[in-house]
Amino acid sequence: MSFFRRPLVLFSLLVVVALAFFFFPREGDRPDPFDGLVVLDRALSSEPESLDPQLARTTQAADVLRDLGEGLAGYSPTGELVPAGAISWTSAEDALSYRFELRREARWSNGDPVTASDYVLGLQRLVDPATAAFYAGQLGSVLNAEPILRGEMAPQSLGVEAIDDYTLEIRLERPTPYLVALLTHPSTFPVNASGLNERGEMNVNAGELISNGAYVLEERTTNTLVQLRRNEQYWNNQNTAIDVVRHHVITEEMAELNRFRAGELHITSNVPPESFAQVKEEYGDQLHVYPYLGVYYYGFNLTKPPFKDNLPLRQALSMALDRETLVEKIIGRGEVPAYSFVPPGIDNYEPPQFSYANLTQAERNSIARSLYAQAGYGDDNPLRFELRYNTSDTHQRIALAAQSMWKDVLGAEVTLVNEEVRVMLQNIRDAEITQLFKSSWIGDFNDAQNFLGVVEPGAPSNMPGYENEEYLELLRNAASNMDLERRRLFLEEAERVMLADHPVIPVYFFVSKHLVSNDVVGWGDNLLDYHYSQHLSLKPGEQARP
Amino acid sequence: MLRYTLRRLLGAIPTVLLVIVLAFIMVRAAPGGPFDAERALSPDVEANIARYYNLDESLPRQFFRYLGGVLQGDLGPSYRYRDTTVSELIADHLPVSMMIGGMAMLLAIIVGVALGIMAALNRTAITDRVVMGFAMLGISVPVFVLAPVFMLFLSVKLQWLPAGWSSTPGPSKYVLPVISLALPQIAYIARLSRASLIDVLSSDFIRTARAQGLSQGSIVRYHALKPAMLPVLSYMGPAIAVILTGSVVIEEIFGIPGVGQFFVRGALNRDYTLVLGIVIFYAVLIVLLNLIVDLLYGLIDPRIRARR
């Protein structure tokens, strides 16, 4: 037992044994499977729910699918709409049909040519009720899509036809000027029939998934890694620089930053709010902050008092919210204060703004106070309401600031209610106890309609329960108008009408935030925050992994 | 022994069934559904998805459909991870959790018990203070603080070890997770075995042994150690279950494909089948581990064996 009496000897021995057991020489670590290959390590903030293009829903799934597959059109690094699977397209006089000429050299990863019937299959599959696709509603304007979704017609009756192997025609129910932009979304990608089983389910296993993009699926571990390998059959393979793309799934923002710092990542998906200032100082031009197609807003429940039929009150709250202070002092990551619902930078659109956008905050506050009084509230009769938001530090900080602004300027008593996100969504849907709620909208494509449709009366996304005949009429006019200039005027007028009604308080417009290593070449910042791996390369000499 | 085991296993069936029923009711009682998002679905699309997963049926019907599947070993599809089934998720991710959990547990037992013995035998010396101070620290510093600190120093500053699971194919990715997971357990086991050994050493039969002139060394080795390990052993059952399934934080921070994360994610995503699958798995695991611990008890302590 004398052994145990020399504790220090024993202790150090144990530590040494334990560590030796785990520490392996760094080199032995790497019989590098990527020897001589160009490997890009990038981060995804959550697991893609599916690599079946028609089943994808989140932006993370779409990020991976844009590497794996290819639609009729795509985007350049700087966000311009460019031909991809199609080399050109024309629309008919009445704008109710589009013809796409397909790229003849396009190949599936198994060597099959990509033909028009593959696109037909993909689109039919999207609207087929049996597929149960989240994005099935996206194609609503294609002929017969809606009755098919309701199960009233067969998927084969969709207005999509292969005229010949390399000509695709899409017929529409109503003009859809943003159709081509819609067709960049992975849910519209073509499908190789031999990759489906007898129930129509796609084989998405690594090594078996048949894809038509720049990469094929090589390895996948749920919640950890999606690894892609160059698709030798891809028509533009000779211009693809990266051999292996490793999409690391990292849900913890701090862990993501640490892995970038450790040299394990070339590109992060985000920057943690609490480290933003430090990161900015530390990394300078490796930090990319750019406007993003999304708006953060507070929505009113318009079906219940106190906000129902009380425009002055809604406007007072909107005016008393000091967005500049919020954006600079509270959030502080380059976000833009929102005085409209549609973000700036949308193609062919100039968002109208609130009438008070150009006033100083002091001027807004004084008008807000008189509107508040006009709405029937005052110091002896303060407005009391609840603001709901889903649990998160950022939402909480913004809500706390808004609460104190409304208290200081108007004397309103706001109770903050934070709920787990699905509980909150259920409460918003029920519209019983909800009064003011936090929400946001991320654009699917670069068109104002995609934002204005959010509060379209009758739309499922219209959580405030906004109703206005004039607004609906203007949106309908815009939808049936093929003249881009006139359409723009209708849409802008619609937003003006909607903003004046204050069904929502737009707070700020999002920005995308990435750390991009200096070794990465070809990175382009863009509004949609799409970054195809095939557009990127690594600096020579940095090709070995960090 | 065999009869005892069989009896225990049969007795566990109603427990597991009850767990399934309760879990089913609770997960369905939570507000919000698996497909809710700020981007609301159109009613047609929502109806199609509900039909696809049989969520349009009545709850009792869904329950019996689910139970029927479970009895045949099918835990159903995951709503969040559409490319896999719940059974596949558990089967794919359990080995990783077992590997990390097993290594952590081994480390924790070896180091923890050794430290405990050291402290117990040197009760007045500085060793005891140092070991117990370390144990206190290990118990009170939460893993979500410890792990990032390790990562910051060993991966970011010194670059000795990878910060993320998927960053290397080699075994060095195990080091930080295993140590982070083991430290609190080492601390706990050290305290437990110290207290237990001190307790045993002051009991009558040890005094008798001393009176018979046995040396301190052989007293500890042949008489005190075995009974002193009983509390550690009974702690082992729940500890293994916790380490296997409860290492959520470690898995999130290091990006480890284990099963622990599905507990929390499944619940947050209202991934009904995944939550139920994990709950069933966990219930079965605890039943089995408790049984194993009880059997081991019998091996160590003849009195318990005799009572059965």
Coordinates of N, CA and C in Angstrom, one line a residue, chain A residues 68-264:
Chain A
L68 N -25.0 20.5 -55.2 CA -25.2 19.1 -55.8 C -26.0 19.2 -57.1
G69 N -26.9 20.1 -57.2 CA -27.8 20.1 -58.4 C -27.7 21.4 -59.1
E70 N -28.5 21.4 -60.2 CA -28.6 22.6 -61.0 C -30.0 22.7 -61.6
G71 N -30.5 23.9 -61.5 CA -31.8 24.2 -62.1 C -31.7 24.8 -63.5
L72 N -32.8 25.3 -64.0 CA -32.8 25.9 -65.3 C -31.9 27.2 -65.3
A73 N -32.0 28.0 -64.2 CA -31.2 29.2 -64.1 C -30.5 29.1 -62.7
G74 N -29.5 30.0 -62.6 CA -28.7 30.1 -61.4 C -28.3 31.5 -61.1
Y75 N -27.4 31.7 -60.2 CA -26.9 33.0 -59.9 C -25.4 33.1 -60.0
S76 N -24.9 34.3 -60.4 CA -23.5 34.5 -60.4 C -23.0 34.9 -59.0
P77 N -21.7 34.9 -58.8 CA -21.2 35.2 -57.4 C -21.8 36.5 -56.9
T78 N -22.0 37.5 -57.7 CA -22.5 38.7 -57.3 C -24.0 38.8 -57.3
G79 N -24.7 37.7 -57.6 CA -26.1 37.7 -57.5 C -26.9 38.0 -58.7
E80 N -26.3 38.0 -59.9 CA -27.1 38.2 -61.1 C -27.6 36.9 -61.6
L81 N -28.9 36.9 -62.1 CA -29.5 35.7 -62.6 C -28.8 35.3 -63.9
V82 N -28.4 34.1 -64.0 CA -27.6 33.6 -65.2 C -28.2 32.2 -65.6
P83 N -28.0 31.9 -66.9 CA -28.4 30.6 -67.4 C -27.6 29.5 -66.7
A84 N -28.2 28.4 -66.5 CA -27.5 27.2 -65.9 C -27.9 26.0 -66.7
G85 N -28.9 25.2 -66.3 CA -29.3 24.1 -67.0 C -29.9 24.4 -68.3
A86 N -30.5 25.6 -68.4 CA -31.0 26.1 -69.7 C -30.0 27.2 -70.2
I87 N -29.8 27.3 -71.6 CA -28.9 28.3 -72.1 C -29.6 29.5 -72.5
S88 N -31.0 29.4 -72.7 CA -31.7 30.6 -73.0 C -33.2 30.3 -72.8
W89 N -34.0 31.4 -72.7 CA -35.4 31.2 -72.6 C -36.2 32.4 -73.2
T90 N -37.4 32.1 -73.6 CA -38.2 33.2 -74.2 C -39.6 33.0 -73.6
S91 N -40.3 34.2 -73.5 CA -41.7 34.1 -73.0 C -42.6 34.5 -74.1
A92 N -43.8 33.9 -74.1 CA -44.8 34.2 -75.2 C -45.3 35.6 -75.0
E93 N -46.0 36.1 -76.0 CA -46.6 37.4 -76.1 C -47.4 37.7 -74.8
D94 N -48.3 36.7 -74.5 CA -49.2 36.9 -73.4 C -48.6 36.6 -72.1
A95 N -47.3 36.3 -72.1 CA -46.6 36.0 -70.8 C -47.1 34.8 -70.1
L96 N -47.9 33.9 -70.8 CA -48.5 32.8 -70.1 C -47.8 31.5 -70.4
S97 N -46.7 31.6 -71.2 CA -45.9 30.4 -71.4 C -44.4 30.8 -71.6
Y98 N -43.5 29.9 -71.1 CA -42.1 30.1 -71.3 C -41.5 28.9 -72.0
R99 N -40.5 29.2 -72.8 CA -39.8 28.1 -73.5 C -38.4 28.2 -73.1
F100 N -37.8 27.0 -72.7 CA -36.4 27.0 -72.2 C -35.6 26.1 -73.2
E101 N -34.5 26.6 -73.7 CA -33.6 25.7 -74.5 C -32.6 25.2 -73.5
L102 N -32.5 23.8 -73.4 CA -31.6 23.2 -72.5 C -30.2 23.1 -73.0
R103 N -29.3 23.0 -72.0 CA -27.9 22.8 -72.3 C -27.6 21.3 -72.8
R104 N -27.2 21.2 -74.0 CA -27.1 19.8 -74.5 C -25.9 19.0 -73.9
E105 N -24.9 19.7 -73.4 CA -23.8 19.0 -72.8 C -24.0 18.6 -71.3
A106 N -25.2 19.0 -70.8 CA -25.4 18.7 -69.3 C -25.6 17.2 -69.1
R107 N -24.9 16.7 -68.1 CA -24.9 15.3 -67.7 C -25.3 15.1 -66.3
W108 N -25.9 13.9 -66.0 CA -26.1 13.5 -64.6 C -24.8 12.8 -64.2
S109 N -24.7 12.7 -62.9 CA -23.4 12.1 -62.4 C -23.2 10.6 -62.8
N110 N -24.3 10.0 -63.3 CA -24.2 8.6 -63.8 C -23.9 8.6 -65.3
G111 N -23.8 9.8 -65.9 CA -23.5 9.9 -67.3 C -24.6 10.1 -68.2
D112 N -25.9 9.9 -67.7 CA -27.1 10.2 -68.5 C -27.1 11.7 -68.9
P113 N -27.6 12.0 -70.1 CA -27.8 13.4 -70.5 C -29.0 13.9 -69.6
V114 N -29.0 15.2 -69.3 CA -30.1 15.9 -68.6 C -31.0 16.4 -69.6
T115 N -32.2 15.8 -69.7 CA -33.2 16.2 -70.7 C -34.4 16.9 -70.1
A116 N -35.2 17.4 -71.1 CA -36.4 18.2 -70.7 C -37.3 17.3 -69.8
S117 N -37.4 16.0 -70.1 CA -38.3 15.2 -69.3 C -37.9 15.0 -67.9
D118 N -36.6 15.2 -67.6 CA -36.1 15.2 -66.2 C -36.6 16.4 -65.4
Y119 N -36.7 17.5 -66.2 CA -37.2 18.7 -65.5 C -38.7 18.6 -65.3
V120 N -39.4 18.0 -66.3 CA -40.9 17.7 -66.1 C -41.1 16.9 -64.9
L121 N -40.3 15.8 -64.8 CA -40.5 14.9 -63.7 C -40.3 15.6 -62.3
G122 N -39.2 16.5 -62.3 CA -38.9 17.2 -61.1 C -40.1 18.1 -60.7
L123 N -40.6 18.8 -61.6 CA -41.7 19.8 -61.3 C -43.0 19.0 -61.0
Q124 N -43.3 18.0 -61.7 CA -44.5 17.2 -61.3 C -44.3 16.6 -59.9
R125 N -43.1 16.1 -59.6 CA -42.9 15.5 -58.3 C -43.1 16.6 -57.2
L126 N -42.7 17.8 -57.5 CA -42.8 18.9 -56.5 C -44.3 19.1 -56.1
V127 N -45.2 19.1 -57.1 CA -46.6 19.4 -56.8 C -47.4 18.2 -56.4
D128 N -46.9 17.0 -56.7 CA -47.6 15.8 -56.4 C -47.9 15.7 -54.9
P129 N -49.2 15.5 -54.5 CA -49.5 15.5 -53.0 C -48.7 14.3 -52.3
A130 N -48.4 13.2 -53.1 CA -47.8 12.1 -52.5 C -46.3 12.4 -52.0
T131 N -45.7 13.4 -52.7 CA -44.4 13.8 -52.3 C -44.3 14.5 -51.0
A132 N -45.4 15.3 -50.7 CA -45.5 16.1 -49.5 C -44.4 17.0 -49.4
A133 N -44.2 17.9 -50.4 CA -43.1 18.8 -50.5 C -43.5 20.1 -49.8
F134 N -42.6 20.7 -49.0 CA -42.8 22.0 -48.4 C -43.0 23.1 -49.4
Y135 N -42.2 23.1 -50.4 CA -42.2 24.2 -51.4 C -43.2 24.0 -52.5
A136 N -44.1 23.0 -52.3 CA -45.1 22.7 -53.4 C -45.9 24.0 -53.8
G137 N -46.1 24.9 -52.9 CA -46.9 26.0 -53.2 C -46.2 27.0 -54.0
Q138 N -44.9 26.9 -54.1 CA -44.1 27.8 -54.8 C -44.5 28.0 -56.3
L139 N -44.9 26.9 -56.9 CA -45.2 26.8 -58.3 C -46.7 27.1 -58.6
G140 N -47.4 27.7 -57.6 CA -48.8 27.9 -57.7 C -49.3 28.5 -59.0
S141 N -48.5 29.3 -59.6 CA -49.0 30.0 -60.9 C -48.8 29.1 -62.1
V142 N -48.2 28.0 -62.0 CA -48.1 27.1 -63.1 C -49.4 26.4 -63.4
L143 N -49.8 26.3 -64.7 CA -51.1 25.7 -65.0 C -51.4 24.4 -64.3
N144 N -52.5 24.4 -63.6 CA -53.1 23.2 -62.9 C -52.3 22.8 -61.6
A145 N -51.3 23.6 -61.2 CA -50.6 23.3 -60.0 C -51.5 23.2 -58.8
E146 N -52.4 24.2 -58.7 CA -53.2 24.2 -57.5 C -54.2 23.0 -57.4
P147 N -54.9 22.7 -58.5 CA -55.8 21.5 -58.4 C -55.0 20.2 -58.1
I148 N -53.8 20.1 -58.6 CA -53.0 18.9 -58.4 C -52.7 18.8 -56.9
L149 N -52.3 20.0 -56.4 CA -51.9 20.0 -54.9 C -53.1 19.6 -54.1
R150 N -54.3 20.0 -54.5 CA -55.5 19.6 -53.7 C -55.9 18.2 -54.0
G151 N -55.2 17.5 -54.9 CA -55.6 16.1 -55.2 C -56.7 16.0 -56.2
E152 N -57.0 17.1 -56.9 CA -58.2 17.1 -57.8 C -57.7 16.7 -59.2
M153 N -56.5 16.8 -59.5 CA -56.0 16.4 -60.9 C -54.7 15.5 -60.7
A154 N -54.4 14.8 -61.8 CA -53.1 14.0 -61.7 C -51.9 14.9 -61.9
P155 N -50.8 14.5 -61.3 CA -49.6 15.4 -61.4 C -49.2 15.5 -62.9
Q156 N -49.5 14.5 -63.7 CA -49.1 14.6 -65.1 C -49.8 15.7 -65.9
S157 N -50.9 16.3 -65.3 CA -51.6 17.3 -66.0 C -51.0 18.7 -65.7
L158 N -49.9 18.8 -65.0 CA -49.2 20.0 -64.7 C -48.8 20.7 -66.1
G159 N -48.9 22.0 -66.1 CA -48.6 22.7 -67.4 C -47.1 22.8 -67.7
V160 N -46.5 21.6 -67.7 CA -45.0 21.6 -68.0 C -44.8 20.5 -69.1
E161 N -44.1 20.8 -70.2 CA -44.1 19.8 -71.2 C -42.7 19.7 -71.8
A162 N -42.2 18.5 -72.1 CA -41.0 18.4 -72.9 C -41.3 18.4 -74.4
I163 N -41.0 19.5 -75.1 CA -41.4 19.6 -76.5 C -40.5 18.6 -77.3
D164 N -39.2 18.6 -76.9 CA -38.3 17.6 -77.4 C -37.2 17.4 -76.2
D165 N -36.2 16.6 -76.5 CA -35.2 16.3 -75.4 C -34.6 17.6 -74.8
Y166 N -34.5 18.6 -75.6 CA -33.8 19.8 -75.1 C -34.6 21.1 -75.1
T167 N -36.0 20.9 -75.2 CA -36.8 22.1 -75.2 C -37.9 21.8 -74.1
L168 N -38.0 22.8 -73.2 CA -39.0 22.6 -72.1 C -40.0 23.8 -72.2
E169 N -41.3 23.5 -72.1 CA -42.3 24.5 -72.1 C -43.0 24.5 -70.7
I170 N -43.2 25.7 -70.1 CA -43.9 25.9 -68.9 C -45.1 26.8 -69.2
R171 N -46.3 26.3 -69.0 CA -47.5 27.1 -69.2 C -48.0 27.6 -67.8
L172 N -48.5 28.9 -67.8 CA -48.9 29.5 -66.6 C -50.4 29.8 -66.5
E173 N -50.9 29.8 -65.3 CA -52.2 30.2 -65.0 C -52.4 31.7 -65.1
R174 N -51.4 32.4 -64.6 CA -51.3 33.9 -64.6 C -49.9 34.3 -64.8
P175 N -49.7 35.5 -65.3 CA -48.3 36.0 -65.6 C -47.5 35.9 -64.3
T176 N -46.3 35.5 -64.4 CA -45.4 35.4 -63.2 C -44.0 35.9 -63.6
P177 N -43.8 37.2 -63.5 CA -42.6 37.8 -64.0 C -41.3 37.3 -63.4
Y178 N -41.5 36.7 -62.1 CA -40.3 36.2 -61.4 C -40.2 34.7 -61.6
L179 N -40.8 34.2 -62.7 CA -40.8 32.7 -62.8 C -39.3 32.2 -62.9
V180 N -38.5 32.8 -63.7 CA -37.1 32.3 -63.9 C -36.4 32.3 -62.5
A181 N -36.6 33.4 -61.7 CA -36.0 33.4 -60.4 C -36.5 32.2 -59.6
L182 N -37.8 31.9 -59.7 CA -38.3 30.8 -58.9 C -37.6 29.5 -59.3
L183 N -37.2 29.4 -60.6 CA -36.7 28.2 -61.1 C -35.2 28.0 -60.8
T184 N -34.7 28.9 -60.0 CA -33.3 28.7 -59.4 C -33.4 27.9 -58.1
H185 N -34.6 27.8 -57.5 CA -34.7 27.2 -56.2 C -34.6 25.7 -56.4
P186 N -33.9 25.0 -55.5 CA -33.6 23.6 -55.6 C -34.9 22.7 -55.7
S187 N -36.0 23.2 -55.2 CA -37.3 22.5 -55.3 C -37.7 22.2 -56.7
T188 N -37.2 23.1 -57.7 CA -37.5 22.9 -59.1 C -36.5 22.2 -59.9
F189 N -35.5 21.7 -59.2 CA -34.4 21.0 -59.9 C -34.9 19.7 -60.6
P190 N -34.2 19.3 -61.7 CA -34.7 18.1 -62.4 C -34.4 16.8 -61.6
V191 N -35.0 15.7 -62.0 CA -34.9 14.5 -61.2 C -34.5 13.4 -62.2
N192 N -33.6 12.5 -61.9 CA -33.2 11.4 -62.7 C -34.1 10.2 -62.3
A193 N -35.0 9.7 -63.2 CA -35.9 8.7 -62.8 C -35.3 7.5 -62.3
S194 N -34.1 7.2 -62.7 CA -33.5 5.9 -62.2 C -33.0 6.1 -60.7
G195 N -33.0 7.3 -60.2 CA -32.7 7.5 -58.8 C -33.8 7.4 -57.9
L196 N -35.0 7.1 -58.4 CA -36.2 7.0 -57.5 C -36.6 5.5 -57.3
N197 N -37.1 5.2 -56.2 CA -37.6 3.8 -56.0 C -39.1 3.7 -56.4
E198 N -39.7 2.5 -56.2 CA -41.0 2.3 -56.8 C -42.1 3.2 -56.2
R199 N -41.8 3.7 -54.9 CA -42.7 4.6 -54.3 C -42.4 6.1 -54.6
G200 N -41.5 6.3 -55.5 CA -41.2 7.7 -55.9 C -40.2 8.4 -55.0
E201 N -39.6 7.6 -54.0 CA -38.7 8.3 -53.1 C -37.3 8.3 -53.7
M202 N -36.6 9.3 -53.4 CA -35.3 9.4 -54.0 C -34.2 8.8 -53.1
N203 N -33.3 8.1 -53.8 CA -32.2 7.5 -53.0 C -31.1 8.6 -52.8
V204 N -31.1 9.0 -51.5 CA -30.2 10.1 -51.2 C -28.9 9.6 -50.4
N205 N -28.6 8.3 -50.5 CA -27.5 7.8 -49.8 C -26.2 8.3 -50.5
A206 N -25.1 8.5 -49.7 CA -23.8 8.9 -50.3 C -23.4 7.8 -51.2
G207 N -22.9 8.3 -52.4 CA -22.4 7.4 -53.4 C -23.5 6.9 -54.3
E208 N -24.8 7.1 -53.9 CA -25.9 6.6 -54.8 C -26.7 7.7 -55.3
L209 N -26.7 8.9 -54.6 CA -27.5 10.0 -55.1 C -27.1 10.5 -56.4
I210 N -28.0 10.5 -57.4 CA -27.7 10.9 -58.7 C -27.9 12.4 -58.8
S211 N -26.9 13.2 -59.1 CA -27.1 14.6 -59.1 C -26.5 15.2 -60.5
N212 N -27.0 16.5 -60.8 CA -26.6 17.1 -62.0 C -25.8 18.3 -61.8
G213 N -25.3 18.6 -60.6 CA -24.6 19.8 -60.3 C -23.1 19.6 -60.4
A214 N -22.4 20.5 -59.8 CA -20.9 20.5 -59.9 C -20.3 19.4 -58.9
Y215 N -21.1 18.9 -58.0 CA -20.6 18.0 -57.0 C -21.6 16.8 -56.8
V216 N -21.0 15.7 -56.3 CA -21.8 14.5 -55.9 C -21.6 14.3 -54.4
L217 N -22.6 13.6 -53.8 CA -22.5 13.4 -52.4 C -21.5 12.2 -52.1
E218 N -20.5 12.5 -51.2 CA -19.5 11.5 -51.0 C -19.7 10.9 -49.6
E219 N -20.1 11.7 -48.6 CA -20.2 11.2 -47.2 C -21.2 12.1 -46.5
R220 N -22.0 11.4 -45.6 CA -22.9 12.3 -44.8 C -23.1 11.7 -43.4
T221 N -22.9 12.6 -42.4 CA -23.2 12.2 -41.0 C -24.1 13.2 -40.5
T222 N -25.3 12.8 -40.1 CA -26.3 13.7 -39.6 C -25.8 14.6 -38.5
N223 N -26.1 15.9 -38.6 CA -25.7 16.9 -37.7 C -24.2 17.1 -37.5
T224 N -23.4 16.6 -38.5 CA -22.0 16.8 -38.4 C -21.3 17.2 -39.7
L225 N -21.6 16.4 -40.8 CA -20.9 16.7 -42.0 C -21.6 16.2 -43.2
V226 N -21.6 17.1 -44.3 CA -22.0 16.7 -45.6 C -20.8 16.9 -46.5
Q227 N -20.3 15.8 -47.0 CA -19.0 16.0 -47.8 C -19.3 15.7 -49.3
L228 N -18.9 16.6 -50.1 CA -19.2 16.5 -51.6 C -17.9 16.3 -52.3
R229 N -17.9 15.6 -53.4 CA -16.8 15.4 -54.3 C -17.1 15.9 -55.7
R230 N -16.1 16.4 -56.4 CA -16.3 16.9 -57.7 C -17.1 15.9 -58.6
N231 N -18.0 16.4 -59.4 CA -18.8 15.6 -60.3 C -18.1 15.6 -61.7
E232 N -17.4 14.5 -62.0 CA -16.6 14.5 -63.2 C -17.5 14.7 -64.4
Q233 N -18.8 14.4 -64.3 CA -19.6 14.5 -65.5 C -20.2 15.9 -65.7
Y234 N -20.0 16.7 -64.7 CA -20.6 18.1 -64.8 C -20.1 18.8 -66.0
W235 N -21.0 19.5 -66.7 CA -20.6 20.2 -68.0 C -19.6 21.2 -67.8
N236 N -19.5 21.8 -66.6 CA -18.5 22.9 -66.4 C -17.4 22.4 -65.5
N237 N -17.2 21.1 -65.5 CA -16.2 20.5 -64.6 C -14.8 21.1 -64.7
Q238 N -14.4 21.4 -66.0 CA -13.0 21.9 -66.1 C -12.9 23.3 -65.5
N239 N -13.9 24.0 -65.2 CA -13.8 25.3 -64.6 C -14.1 25.2 -63.1
T240 N -14.3 24.0 -62.6 CA -14.5 23.9 -61.1 C -13.2 23.7 -60.5
A241 N -12.9 24.5 -59.5 CA -11.5 24.4 -58.9 C -11.5 23.6 -57.6
I242 N -12.5 23.6 -56.8 CA -12.5 22.9 -55.6 C -12.9 21.4 -55.8
D243 N -12.0 20.5 -55.3 CA -12.3 19.1 -55.5 C -13.2 18.5 -54.5
V244 N -13.1 18.9 -53.3 CA -13.9 18.4 -52.2 C -14.5 19.5 -51.4
V245 N -15.8 19.5 -51.2 CA -16.4 20.5 -50.4 C -16.9 19.8 -49.1
R246 N -16.5 20.3 -48.0 CA -17.0 19.7 -46.7 C -17.9 20.8 -46.0
H247 N -19.2 20.5 -46.0 CA -20.1 21.3 -45.3 C -20.2 20.8 -43.9
H248 N -19.6 21.5 -42.9 CA -19.6 21.1 -41.5 C -20.9 21.7 -40.9
V249 N -21.7 20.8 -40.2 CA -22.9 21.3 -39.5 C -22.4 21.7 -38.1
I250 N -22.5 23.0 -37.9 CA -22.1 23.6 -36.6 C -23.2 24.5 -36.1
T251 N -23.9 24.0 -35.0 CA -25.1 24.8 -34.6 C -24.6 25.9 -33.5
E252 N -23.5 25.6 -32.9 CA -23.1 26.6 -31.9 C -22.2 27.7 -32.5
E253 N -22.7 28.9 -32.4 CA -22.0 30.0 -33.1 C -20.6 30.2 -32.6
M254 N -20.4 30.1 -31.3 CA -19.1 30.2 -30.7 C -18.1 29.1 -31.1
A255 N -18.7 27.9 -31.2 CA -17.8 26.8 -31.7 C -17.4 27.0 -33.1
E256 N -18.3 27.6 -33.9 CA -18.0 27.8 -35.3 C -16.9 28.8 -35.4
L257 N -17.0 29.9 -34.6 CA -15.9 30.9 -34.6 C -14.6 30.3 -34.2
N258 N -14.6 29.5 -33.1 CA -13.4 28.8 -32.7 C -12.8 27.9 -33.7
R259 N -13.6 27.3 -34.5 CA -13.1 26.4 -35.5 C -12.5 27.2 -36.7
F260 N -13.1 28.4 -36.9 CA -12.5 29.3 -37.9 C -11.1 29.7 -37.4
R261 N -11.1 30.1 -36.1 CA -9.8 30.6 -35.5 C -8.8 29.5 -35.6
A262 N -9.2 28.3 -35.4 CA -8.2 27.2 -35.3 C -7.8 26.7 -36.7
G263 N -8.3 27.4 -37.7 CA -8.0 27.1 -39.1 C -8.7 25.9 -39.7
E264 N -9.8 25.5 -39.1 CA -10.5 24.3 -39.5 C -11.6 24.7 -40.5

